[in-house]
mmCIF file of C-alpha atoms and ligand atoms in Angstrom:
data_model
loop_
_atom_site.group_PDB
_atom_site.id
_atom_site.type_symbol
_atom_site.label_atom_id
_atom_site.label_comp_id
_atom_site.label_asym_id
_atom_site.label_seq_id
_atom_site.Cartn_x
_atom_site.Cartn_y
_atom_site.Cartn_z
ATOM 1 C CA UNK A 1 116.004 122.300 70.691
ATOM 2 C CA UNK A 2 116.042 124.542 67.639
ATOM 3 C CA UNK A 3 117.604 128.013 67.314
ATOM 4 C CA UNK A 4 120.100 129.521 69.675
ATOM 5 C CA UNK A 5 120.798 127.731 72.933
ATOM 6 C CA UNK A 6 120.276 129.800 76.051
ATOM 7 C CA UNK A 7 122.897 129.514 78.741
ATOM 8 C CA UNK A 8 123.080 131.156 82.142
ATOM 9 C CA UNK A 9 126.594 132.102 83.270
ATOM 10 C CA UNK A 10 127.307 132.255 87.003
ATOM 11 C CA UNK A 11 131.039 132.848 87.620
ATOM 12 C CA UNK A 12 130.962 132.346 91.390
ATOM 13 C CA UNK A 13 133.322 133.770 93.972
ATOM 14 C CA UNK A 14 137.049 134.218 94.615
ATOM 15 C CA UNK A 15 139.379 132.480 92.163
ATOM 16 C CA UNK A 16 136.468 130.650 90.483
ATOM 17 C CA UNK A 17 135.619 133.847 88.636
ATOM 18 C CA UNK A 18 139.129 133.995 87.158
ATOM 19 C CA UNK A 19 138.867 130.460 85.782
ATOM 20 C CA UNK A 20 135.427 131.344 84.504
ATOM 21 C CA UNK A 21 136.491 134.350 82.475
ATOM 22 C CA UNK A 22 139.402 132.410 80.950
ATOM 23 C CA UNK A 23 136.882 129.783 79.851
ATOM 24 C CA UNK A 24 134.548 132.377 78.357
ATOM 25 C CA UNK A 25 137.382 133.828 76.277
ATOM 26 C CA UNK A 26 138.082 130.363 74.845
ATOM 27 C CA UNK A 27 134.423 129.787 74.037
ATOM 28 C CA UNK A 28 134.310 133.048 72.097
ATOM 29 C CA UNK A 29 136.676 131.477 69.552
ATOM 30 C CA UNK A 30 133.935 129.130 68.359
ATOM 31 C CA UNK A 31 131.249 131.736 67.492
ATOM 32 C CA UNK A 32 128.590 129.367 68.817
ATOM 33 C CA UNK A 33 124.894 130.064 68.517
ATOM 34 C CA UNK A 34 124.474 130.638 72.258
ATOM 35 C CA UNK A 35 122.562 133.412 74.003
ATOM 36 C CA UNK A 36 124.349 134.024 77.280
ATOM 37 C CA UNK A 37 122.690 135.661 80.260
ATOM 38 C CA UNK A 38 124.524 136.847 83.338
ATOM 39 C CA UNK A 39 121.968 137.278 86.127
ATOM 40 C CA UNK A 40 123.634 138.686 89.248
ATOM 41 C CA UNK A 41 123.779 136.155 92.084
ATOM 42 C CA UNK A 42 125.684 136.198 95.371
ATOM 43 C CA UNK A 43 127.372 139.426 96.465
ATOM 44 C CA UNK A 44 126.499 141.315 93.252
ATOM 45 C CA UNK A 45 122.825 140.371 93.621
ATOM 46 C CA UNK A 46 122.747 141.471 97.256
ATOM 47 C CA UNK A 47 123.997 144.879 96.127
ATOM 48 C CA UNK A 48 121.502 145.187 93.272
ATOM 49 C CA UNK A 49 118.433 143.369 94.566
ATOM 50 C CA UNK A 50 118.982 142.956 98.285
ATOM 51 C CA UNK A 51 119.149 139.152 98.131
ATOM 52 C CA UNK A 52 121.705 136.577 97.034
ATOM 53 C CA UNK A 53 119.421 134.613 94.743
ATOM 54 C CA UNK A 54 116.785 137.042 93.416
ATOM 55 C CA UNK A 55 113.726 136.105 91.338
ATOM 56 C CA UNK A 56 115.475 137.474 88.231
ATOM 57 C CA UNK A 57 118.230 134.873 88.519
ATOM 58 C CA UNK A 58 115.729 132.107 89.046
ATOM 59 C CA UNK A 59 113.727 133.227 85.999
ATOM 60 C CA UNK A 60 116.891 133.349 83.875
ATOM 61 C CA UNK A 61 117.667 129.761 84.857
ATOM 62 C CA UNK A 62 114.103 128.679 84.102
ATOM 63 C CA UNK A 63 114.306 130.223 80.641
ATOM 64 C CA UNK A 64 117.650 128.622 79.822
ATOM 65 C CA UNK A 65 118.761 125.291 78.377
ATOM 66 C CA UNK A 66 121.755 124.962 80.693
ATOM 67 C CA UNK A 67 123.974 126.837 83.131
ATOM 68 C CA UNK A 68 127.713 127.174 83.557
ATOM 69 C CA UNK A 69 128.648 127.753 87.185
ATOM 70 C CA UNK A 70 132.077 128.711 88.530
ATOM 71 C CA UNK A 71 132.054 127.566 92.151
ATOM 72 C CA UNK A 72 130.559 128.991 95.296
ATOM 73 C CA UNK A 73 132.040 129.868 98.654
ATOM 74 C CA UNK A 74 128.527 130.169 100.017
ATOM 75 C CA UNK A 75 127.424 133.508 98.600
ATOM 76 C CA UNK A 76 125.968 131.791 95.501
ATOM 77 C CA UNK A 77 124.682 128.788 97.411
ATOM 78 C CA UNK A 78 121.056 129.768 96.731
ATOM 79 C CA UNK A 79 121.731 129.467 93.016
ATOM 80 C CA UNK A 80 123.465 126.125 93.520
ATOM 81 C CA UNK A 81 120.530 124.765 95.513
ATOM 82 C CA UNK A 82 118.105 125.897 92.849
ATOM 83 C CA UNK A 83 120.214 124.403 90.047
ATOM 84 C CA UNK A 84 120.181 121.078 91.884
ATOM 85 C CA UNK A 85 116.878 120.761 93.749
ATOM 86 C CA UNK A 86 114.850 123.375 91.893
ATOM 87 C CA UNK A 87 115.782 121.907 88.507
ATOM 88 C CA UNK A 88 115.979 118.316 89.772
ATOM 89 C CA UNK A 89 119.427 117.646 88.336
ATOM 90 C CA UNK A 90 119.668 114.200 89.876
ATOM 91 C CA UNK A 91 122.780 112.761 88.223
ATOM 92 C CA UNK A 92 126.113 114.379 89.031
ATOM 93 C CA UNK A 93 128.638 113.133 86.496
ATOM 94 C CA UNK A 94 132.291 113.423 87.508
ATOM 95 C CA UNK A 95 134.838 112.021 85.072
ATOM 96 C CA UNK A 96 138.442 111.232 85.978
ATOM 97 C CA UNK A 97 140.665 110.568 82.993
ATOM 98 C CA UNK A 98 144.431 110.526 83.008
ATOM 99 C CA UNK A 99 145.956 112.845 80.443
ATOM 100 C CA UNK A 100 149.649 112.696 79.574
ATOM 101 C CA UNK A 101 151.488 115.475 81.364
ATOM 102 C CA UNK A 102 149.290 115.892 84.436
ATOM 103 C CA UNK A 103 150.594 115.173 87.916
ATOM 104 C CA UNK A 104 149.533 111.971 89.690
ATOM 105 C CA UNK A 105 150.536 110.398 93.013
ATOM 106 C CA UNK A 106 150.408 106.999 91.276
ATOM 107 C CA UNK A 107 153.429 105.383 89.642
ATOM 108 C CA UNK A 108 151.297 104.205 86.707
ATOM 109 C CA UNK A 109 148.254 106.412 86.200
ATOM 110 C CA UNK A 110 148.037 105.580 82.476
ATOM 111 C CA UNK A 111 144.647 104.291 81.443
ATOM 112 C CA UNK A 112 142.569 105.820 84.236
ATOM 113 C CA UNK A 113 139.251 106.617 82.564
ATOM 114 C CA UNK A 114 136.336 106.409 84.955
ATOM 115 C CA UNK A 115 133.187 108.392 85.585
ATOM 116 C CA UNK A 116 131.530 108.717 88.953
ATOM 117 C CA UNK A 117 127.763 109.089 88.677
ATOM 118 C CA UNK A 118 126.788 110.571 91.991
ATOM 119 C CA UNK A 119 123.145 110.664 93.011
ATOM 120 C CA UNK A 120 122.726 114.388 93.505
ATOM 121 C CA UNK A 121 119.581 115.156 95.502
ATOM 122 C CA UNK A 122 119.016 112.644 98.297
ATOM 123 C CA UNK A 123 120.910 110.909 101.084
ATOM 124 C CA UNK A 124 122.130 113.286 103.817
ATOM 125 C CA UNK A 125 121.657 116.100 101.325
ATOM 126 C CA UNK A 126 117.931 116.306 102.053
ATOM 127 C CA UNK A 127 119.443 118.418 104.811
ATOM 128 C CA UNK A 128 117.078 117.600 107.610
ATOM 129 C CA UNK A 129 118.921 117.924 110.899
ATOM 130 C CA UNK A 130 117.773 118.536 114.416
ATOM 131 C CA UNK A 131 118.248 117.994 118.113
ATOM 132 C CA UNK A 132 118.237 114.403 119.323
ATOM 133 C CA UNK A 133 115.532 115.139 121.872
ATOM 134 C CA UNK A 134 113.185 116.103 119.023
ATOM 135 C CA UNK A 135 113.183 112.435 118.058
ATOM 136 C CA UNK A 136 111.603 111.378 121.362
ATOM 137 C CA UNK A 137 108.005 111.145 120.080
ATOM 138 C CA UNK A 138 109.165 108.811 117.292
ATOM 139 C CA UNK A 139 110.622 106.266 119.710
ATOM 140 C CA UNK A 140 113.481 105.497 117.303
ATOM 141 C CA UNK A 141 115.726 102.602 118.275
ATOM 142 C CA UNK A 142 119.508 102.339 117.855
ATOM 143 C CA UNK A 143 120.369 98.817 116.718
ATOM 144 C CA UNK A 144 124.017 99.153 117.694
ATOM 145 C CA UNK A 145 123.552 100.900 121.056
ATOM 146 C CA UNK A 146 120.556 98.699 121.833
ATOM 147 C CA UNK A 147 118.553 101.527 123.321
ATOM 148 C CA UNK A 148 116.297 104.374 122.146
ATOM 149 C CA UNK A 149 118.219 106.995 120.194
ATOM 150 C CA UNK A 150 117.053 109.732 122.595
ATOM 151 C CA UNK A 151 118.823 107.894 125.422
ATOM 152 C CA UNK A 152 122.176 108.628 123.772
ATOM 153 C CA UNK A 153 121.924 112.060 125.377
ATOM 154 C CA UNK A 154 121.885 115.624 124.078
ATOM 155 C CA UNK A 155 123.224 116.056 120.576
ATOM 156 C CA UNK A 156 122.191 116.301 116.970
ATOM 157 C CA UNK A 157 120.996 113.975 114.219
ATOM 158 C CA UNK A 158 120.778 114.138 110.419
ATOM 159 C CA UNK A 159 118.420 112.187 108.207
ATOM 160 C CA UNK A 160 119.654 109.967 105.416
ATOM 161 C CA UNK A 161 116.859 109.567 102.875
ATOM 162 C CA UNK A 162 116.919 107.243 99.856
ATOM 163 C CA UNK A 163 113.835 106.888 97.650
ATOM 164 C CA UNK A 164 112.816 104.254 95.100
ATOM 165 C CA UNK A 165 112.425 106.874 92.400
ATOM 166 C CA UNK A 166 115.712 108.603 93.249
ATOM 167 C CA UNK A 167 117.636 105.327 92.959
ATOM 168 C CA UNK A 168 115.927 104.237 89.810
ATOM 169 C CA UNK A 169 116.503 107.373 87.774
ATOM 170 C CA UNK A 170 120.170 107.719 88.683
ATOM 171 C CA UNK A 171 120.797 103.996 88.126
ATOM 172 C CA UNK A 172 119.265 104.198 84.644
ATOM 173 C CA UNK A 173 121.357 107.260 83.943
ATOM 174 C CA UNK A 174 124.522 105.351 84.909
ATOM 175 C CA UNK A 175 123.671 102.355 82.720
ATOM 176 C CA UNK A 176 122.770 104.549 79.740
ATOM 177 C CA UNK A 177 126.085 106.342 80.160
ATOM 178 C CA UNK A 178 127.943 103.015 80.326
ATOM 179 C CA UNK A 179 126.237 102.016 77.081
ATOM 180 C CA UNK A 180 127.283 105.206 75.300
ATOM 181 C CA UNK A 181 130.825 104.778 76.597
ATOM 182 C CA UNK A 182 130.903 101.151 75.494
ATOM 183 C CA UNK A 183 129.917 102.266 71.994
ATOM 184 C CA UNK A 184 133.059 104.454 72.111
ATOM 185 C CA UNK A 185 135.269 101.517 73.068
ATOM 186 C CA UNK A 186 135.173 101.537 76.874
ATOM 187 C CA UNK A 187 134.567 98.459 79.023
ATOM 188 C CA UNK A 188 130.802 98.799 79.450
ATOM 189 C CA UNK A 189 130.701 98.255 83.174
ATOM 190 C CA UNK A 190 128.839 99.788 86.119
ATOM 191 C CA UNK A 191 130.192 99.474 89.655
ATOM 192 C CA UNK A 192 127.748 100.334 92.429
ATOM 193 C CA UNK A 193 129.258 100.919 95.871
ATOM 194 C CA UNK A 194 127.351 101.411 99.135
ATOM 195 C CA UNK A 195 127.439 100.473 102.828
ATOM 196 C CA UNK A 196 124.651 97.920 102.301
ATOM 197 C CA UNK A 197 126.320 95.520 104.749
ATOM 198 C CA UNK A 198 125.324 97.879 107.578
ATOM 199 C CA UNK A 199 122.692 100.274 106.257
ATOM 200 C CA UNK A 200 120.345 97.544 105.049
ATOM 201 C CA UNK A 201 117.414 99.808 104.423
ATOM 202 C CA UNK A 202 118.878 102.965 102.832
ATOM 203 C CA UNK A 203 122.041 101.793 101.066
ATOM 204 C CA UNK A 204 120.431 98.374 100.747
ATOM 205 C CA UNK A 205 117.667 99.969 98.700
ATOM 206 C CA UNK A 206 120.142 101.858 96.522
ATOM 207 C CA UNK A 207 121.974 98.642 95.754
ATOM 208 C CA UNK A 208 118.814 96.609 95.228
ATOM 209 C CA UNK A 209 117.389 99.074 92.718
ATOM 210 C CA UNK A 210 120.740 99.251 90.891
ATOM 211 C CA UNK A 211 120.711 95.461 90.665
ATOM 212 C CA UNK A 212 117.186 95.435 89.274
ATOM 213 C CA UNK A 213 118.020 98.064 86.678
ATOM 214 C CA UNK A 214 121.178 96.104 85.786
ATOM 215 C CA UNK A 215 118.910 93.231 84.758
ATOM 216 C CA UNK A 216 117.576 95.398 81.942
ATOM 217 C CA UNK A 217 121.075 96.097 80.605
ATOM 218 C CA UNK A 218 122.422 92.654 79.782
ATOM 219 C CA UNK A 219 125.098 94.205 77.559
ATOM 220 C CA UNK A 220 126.612 96.054 80.535
ATOM 221 C CA UNK A 221 128.681 94.311 83.180
ATOM 222 C CA UNK A 222 127.566 95.059 86.736
ATOM 223 C CA UNK A 223 129.378 94.709 90.047
ATOM 224 C CA UNK A 224 128.540 95.644 93.613
ATOM 225 C CA UNK A 225 131.213 96.687 96.108
ATOM 226 C CA UNK A 226 131.129 97.811 99.702
ATOM 227 C CA UNK A 227 132.051 101.468 99.761
ATOM 228 C CA UNK A 228 135.228 101.155 101.854
ATOM 229 C CA UNK A 229 136.512 98.376 99.612
ATOM 230 C CA UNK A 230 135.729 100.622 96.647
ATOM 231 C CA UNK A 231 137.783 103.458 98.176
ATOM 232 C CA UNK A 232 140.704 101.108 98.570
ATOM 233 C CA UNK A 233 140.499 99.849 94.993
ATOM 234 C CA UNK A 234 139.974 103.341 93.623
ATOM 235 C CA UNK A 235 143.341 104.426 94.932
ATOM 236 C CA UNK A 236 145.076 101.080 94.355
ATOM 237 C CA UNK A 237 144.029 100.375 90.777
ATOM 238 C CA UNK A 238 141.576 102.902 89.368
ATOM 239 C CA UNK A 239 141.943 101.493 85.855
ATOM 240 C CA UNK A 240 139.514 98.699 86.796
ATOM 241 C CA UNK A 241 136.577 101.127 86.864
ATOM 242 C CA UNK A 242 134.394 102.464 84.080
ATOM 243 C CA UNK A 243 131.110 103.950 85.386
ATOM 244 C CA UNK A 244 130.777 104.140 89.174
ATOM 245 C CA UNK A 245 127.320 104.636 90.676
ATOM 246 C CA UNK A 246 127.317 106.146 94.177
ATOM 247 C CA UNK A 247 124.866 107.655 96.665
ATOM 248 C CA UNK A 248 125.283 111.363 97.218
ATOM 249 C CA UNK A 249 127.701 111.737 100.142
ATOM 250 C CA UNK A 250 130.051 108.906 99.151
ATOM 251 C CA UNK A 251 130.026 110.380 95.661
ATOM 252 C CA UNK A 252 130.938 113.796 96.989
ATOM 253 C CA UNK A 253 133.873 112.538 99.032
ATOM 254 C CA UNK A 254 135.203 109.964 96.595
ATOM 255 C CA UNK A 255 134.995 112.193 93.540
ATOM 256 C CA UNK A 256 137.516 114.485 95.227
ATOM 257 C CA UNK A 257 139.690 111.430 95.905
ATOM 258 C CA UNK A 258 139.350 110.280 92.299
ATOM 259 C CA UNK A 259 140.315 113.755 91.087
ATOM 260 C CA UNK A 260 143.582 113.536 93.028
ATOM 261 C CA UNK A 261 144.619 110.501 90.962
ATOM 262 C CA UNK A 262 144.740 112.399 87.683
ATOM 263 C CA UNK A 263 145.864 115.971 88.089
ATOM 264 C CA UNK A 264 143.906 117.013 91.144
ATOM 265 C CA UNK A 265 140.988 119.374 91.574
ATOM 266 C CA UNK A 266 142.394 121.835 89.066
ATOM 267 C CA UNK A 267 141.271 119.461 86.331
ATOM 268 C CA UNK A 268 138.088 117.933 87.745
ATOM 269 C CA UNK A 269 134.943 118.867 85.820
ATOM 270 C CA UNK A 270 131.393 117.884 86.585
ATOM 271 C CA UNK A 271 127.908 118.113 85.122
ATOM 272 C CA UNK A 272 124.570 117.732 86.908
ATOM 273 C CA UNK A 273 121.854 116.341 84.674
ATOM 274 C CA UNK A 274 118.102 116.220 85.126
ATOM 275 C CA UNK A 275 115.439 115.108 82.692
ATOM 276 C CA UNK A 276 115.072 118.567 81.125
ATOM 277 C CA UNK A 277 118.002 120.597 82.410
ATOM 278 C CA UNK A 278 121.708 120.375 83.123
ATOM 279 C CA UNK A 279 124.281 122.595 84.703
ATOM 280 C CA UNK A 280 128.039 122.354 84.779
ATOM 281 C CA UNK A 281 130.345 123.144 87.627
ATOM 282 C CA UNK A 282 133.932 122.206 88.574
ATOM 283 C CA UNK A 283 134.360 119.752 91.455
ATOM 284 C CA UNK A 284 136.597 122.258 93.229
ATOM 285 C CA UNK A 285 135.588 125.180 95.443
ATOM 286 C CA UNK A 286 136.504 128.832 95.062
ATOM 287 C CA UNK A 287 140.125 128.493 96.271
ATOM 288 C CA UNK A 288 140.160 131.721 98.332
ATOM 289 C CA UNK A 289 143.689 130.804 99.467
ATOM 290 C CA UNK A 290 145.123 130.791 95.934
ATOM 291 C CA UNK A 291 146.353 133.761 93.998
ATOM 292 C CA UNK A 292 143.506 134.538 91.617
ATOM 293 C CA UNK A 293 145.602 135.127 88.521
ATOM 294 C CA UNK A 294 147.442 131.825 88.913
ATOM 295 C CA UNK A 295 144.630 129.308 89.301
ATOM 296 C CA UNK A 296 144.276 126.423 86.911
ATOM 297 C CA UNK A 297 141.166 127.011 84.771
ATOM 298 C CA UNK A 298 141.174 123.480 83.296
ATOM 299 C CA UNK A 299 138.248 122.184 85.365
ATOM 300 C CA UNK A 300 136.022 125.051 84.229
ATOM 301 C CA UNK A 301 137.187 124.664 80.621
ATOM 302 C CA UNK A 302 136.346 120.945 80.725
ATOM 303 C CA UNK A 303 132.960 121.796 82.267
ATOM 304 C CA UNK A 304 132.332 124.037 79.298
ATOM 305 C CA UNK A 305 133.230 121.126 77.007
ATOM 306 C CA UNK A 306 130.739 118.883 78.834
ATOM 307 C CA UNK A 307 128.144 121.601 78.426
ATOM 308 C CA UNK A 308 128.822 121.986 74.700
ATOM 309 C CA UNK A 309 128.385 118.242 74.335
ATOM 310 C CA UNK A 310 125.049 118.434 76.161
ATOM 311 C CA UNK A 311 123.909 121.300 73.934
ATOM 312 C CA UNK A 312 124.819 119.242 70.866
ATOM 313 C CA UNK A 313 127.900 121.229 69.923
ATOM 314 C CA UNK A 314 129.873 117.980 69.798
ATOM 315 C CA UNK A 315 132.663 119.132 67.529
ATOM 316 C CA UNK A 316 133.731 122.258 69.440
ATOM 317 C CA UNK A 317 133.500 120.226 72.635
ATOM 318 C CA UNK A 318 136.010 117.733 71.294
ATOM 319 C CA UNK A 319 138.264 120.464 69.937
ATOM 320 C CA UNK A 320 138.380 122.103 73.337
ATOM 321 C CA UNK A 321 139.272 118.852 75.118
ATOM 322 C CA UNK A 322 141.891 117.986 72.494
ATOM 323 C CA UNK A 323 143.469 121.432 72.825
ATOM 324 C CA UNK A 324 143.680 121.098 76.616
ATOM 325 C CA UNK A 325 145.297 117.677 76.208
ATOM 326 C CA UNK A 326 147.880 119.081 73.799
ATOM 327 C CA UNK A 327 148.839 121.777 76.294
ATOM 328 C CA UNK A 328 149.406 119.148 79.016
ATOM 329 C CA UNK A 329 151.334 116.895 76.649
ATOM 330 C CA UNK A 330 153.493 119.881 75.639
ATOM 331 C CA UNK A 331 154.164 120.624 79.281
ATOM 332 C CA UNK A 332 155.439 124.172 78.798
ATOM 333 C CA UNK A 333 152.446 126.322 79.784
ATOM 334 C CA UNK A 334 151.227 124.634 82.921
ATOM 335 C CA UNK A 335 149.967 126.296 86.082
ATOM 336 C CA UNK A 336 151.576 126.029 89.517
ATOM 337 C CA UNK A 337 149.431 123.071 90.668
ATOM 338 C CA UNK A 338 150.984 121.092 87.788
ATOM 339 C CA UNK A 339 154.514 122.212 88.527
ATOM 340 C CA UNK A 340 154.560 125.059 86.005
ATOM 341 C CA UNK A 341 154.742 128.833 86.268
ATOM 342 C CA UNK A 342 151.984 129.874 83.845
ATOM 343 C CA UNK A 343 149.305 132.294 84.941
ATOM 344 C CA UNK A 344 145.630 131.531 84.341
ATOM 345 C CA UNK A 345 145.687 133.699 81.218
ATOM 346 C CA UNK A 346 148.928 132.176 79.908
ATOM 347 C CA UNK A 347 147.406 128.720 80.222
ATOM 348 C CA UNK A 348 144.267 129.991 78.487
ATOM 349 C CA UNK A 349 146.327 131.444 75.641
ATOM 350 C CA UNK A 350 148.204 128.158 75.262
ATOM 351 C CA UNK A 351 144.869 126.337 74.897
ATOM 352 C CA UNK A 352 143.727 128.932 72.348
ATOM 353 C CA UNK A 353 146.951 128.451 70.381
ATOM 354 C CA UNK A 354 146.524 124.670 70.501
ATOM 355 C CA UNK A 355 142.995 125.125 69.181
ATOM 356 C CA UNK A 356 144.269 127.126 66.225
ATOM 357 C CA UNK A 357 147.051 124.693 65.393
ATOM 358 C CA UNK A 358 145.116 121.483 66.000
ATOM 359 C CA UNK A 359 142.726 119.827 63.576
HETATM 360 C C1 IPM B 1 130.379 119.642 95.518
HETATM 361 C C2 IPM B 1 130.445 120.508 96.736
HETATM 362 C C3 IPM B 1 129.033 120.684 97.286
HETATM 363 C C4 IPM B 1 128.522 119.318 97.701
HETATM 364 C C5 IPM B 1 128.902 121.697 98.422
HETATM 365 C C6 IPM B 1 129.366 123.064 97.980
HETATM 366 C C7 IPM B 1 127.477 121.759 98.932
HETATM 367 O O1 IPM B 1 131.310 119.969 97.675
HETATM 368 O O2 IPM B 1 129.717 120.028 94.535
HETATM 369 O O3 IPM B 1 131.005 118.586 95.501
HETATM 370 O O4 IPM B 1 128.782 118.841 98.799
HETATM 371 O O5 IPM B 1 127.825 118.716 96.884
HETATM 372 MN MN1 MN B 2 132.390 118.170 96.958
#
């Protein structure tokens, strides 16, 4: 990628937009060679173009190298779906790292430094649901009920779909990430967790493919856990994990749990990577219940850092992360979720000051 990088900015709804603008102000300090575009999506797009995700927004994404996304309450869901399924961003990377000064429910959160790699496109997220009676022609059998599924009575079903290709690409992504992390001094370990003891075919496939890929990465330690055991260990002693490879829905649920261990959702960043595109979005939602001017923008700021890294602006990315860490270590300009009284903008200004004073 030569020349300026092109980035689409989608602030999202409610308090997400506040965190987004704080992040943009911080990015301006770096004078990066980035062409930003702000295609209207959601409510603004409905006003201008009569639809929430107009062709203009889609074209802007297609012409860009990456996107920074606030969070959606639903109004920008069309954009989110396109950024995931349209751009095939199959690996959702969600780091949890304990930073001195952040709140944790654990007595000893020091040393937590794990990354969940969540498969991002398959599983129940193929979003194929229907009425149970529609399954009648298929004659599907329930192994546990020992009768045809249609005989369970009126109700609804959802399909869980796991493909060979989907497993393989996300597993490789996880092992490559573990290798890069090992080169930086981490353990070099991938933990894959599924319900393969019950869902032999779907989760069984996910695990089997992960195991096969593991064979090609002899330098990386590999372990398989059952997903409920993983949940227990995640809360009990998260320091044992490095890279964690999970199917989509478990990854969704457990990345929120992991976030709670080191500062909560206010700090949880995430990036969704495909083979030729990536977009970055906090793990949290739009927090419509929170006062907009007092939300913690850290997750969005850390998303921006992940994005800078992806766009090969490694140094500013590190400066941004280091500045955020200094603010937490200082402990004086924290937002309400971290026990402080700072507004979103006061926190932002503290990060900017830390950037100026730090090396
Ligand atoms: C997330 C969110 C989304 C998901 C929703 C908004 C569809 O919870 O990014 O974690 O379930 O993937
Ligand atoms: Mn989620």
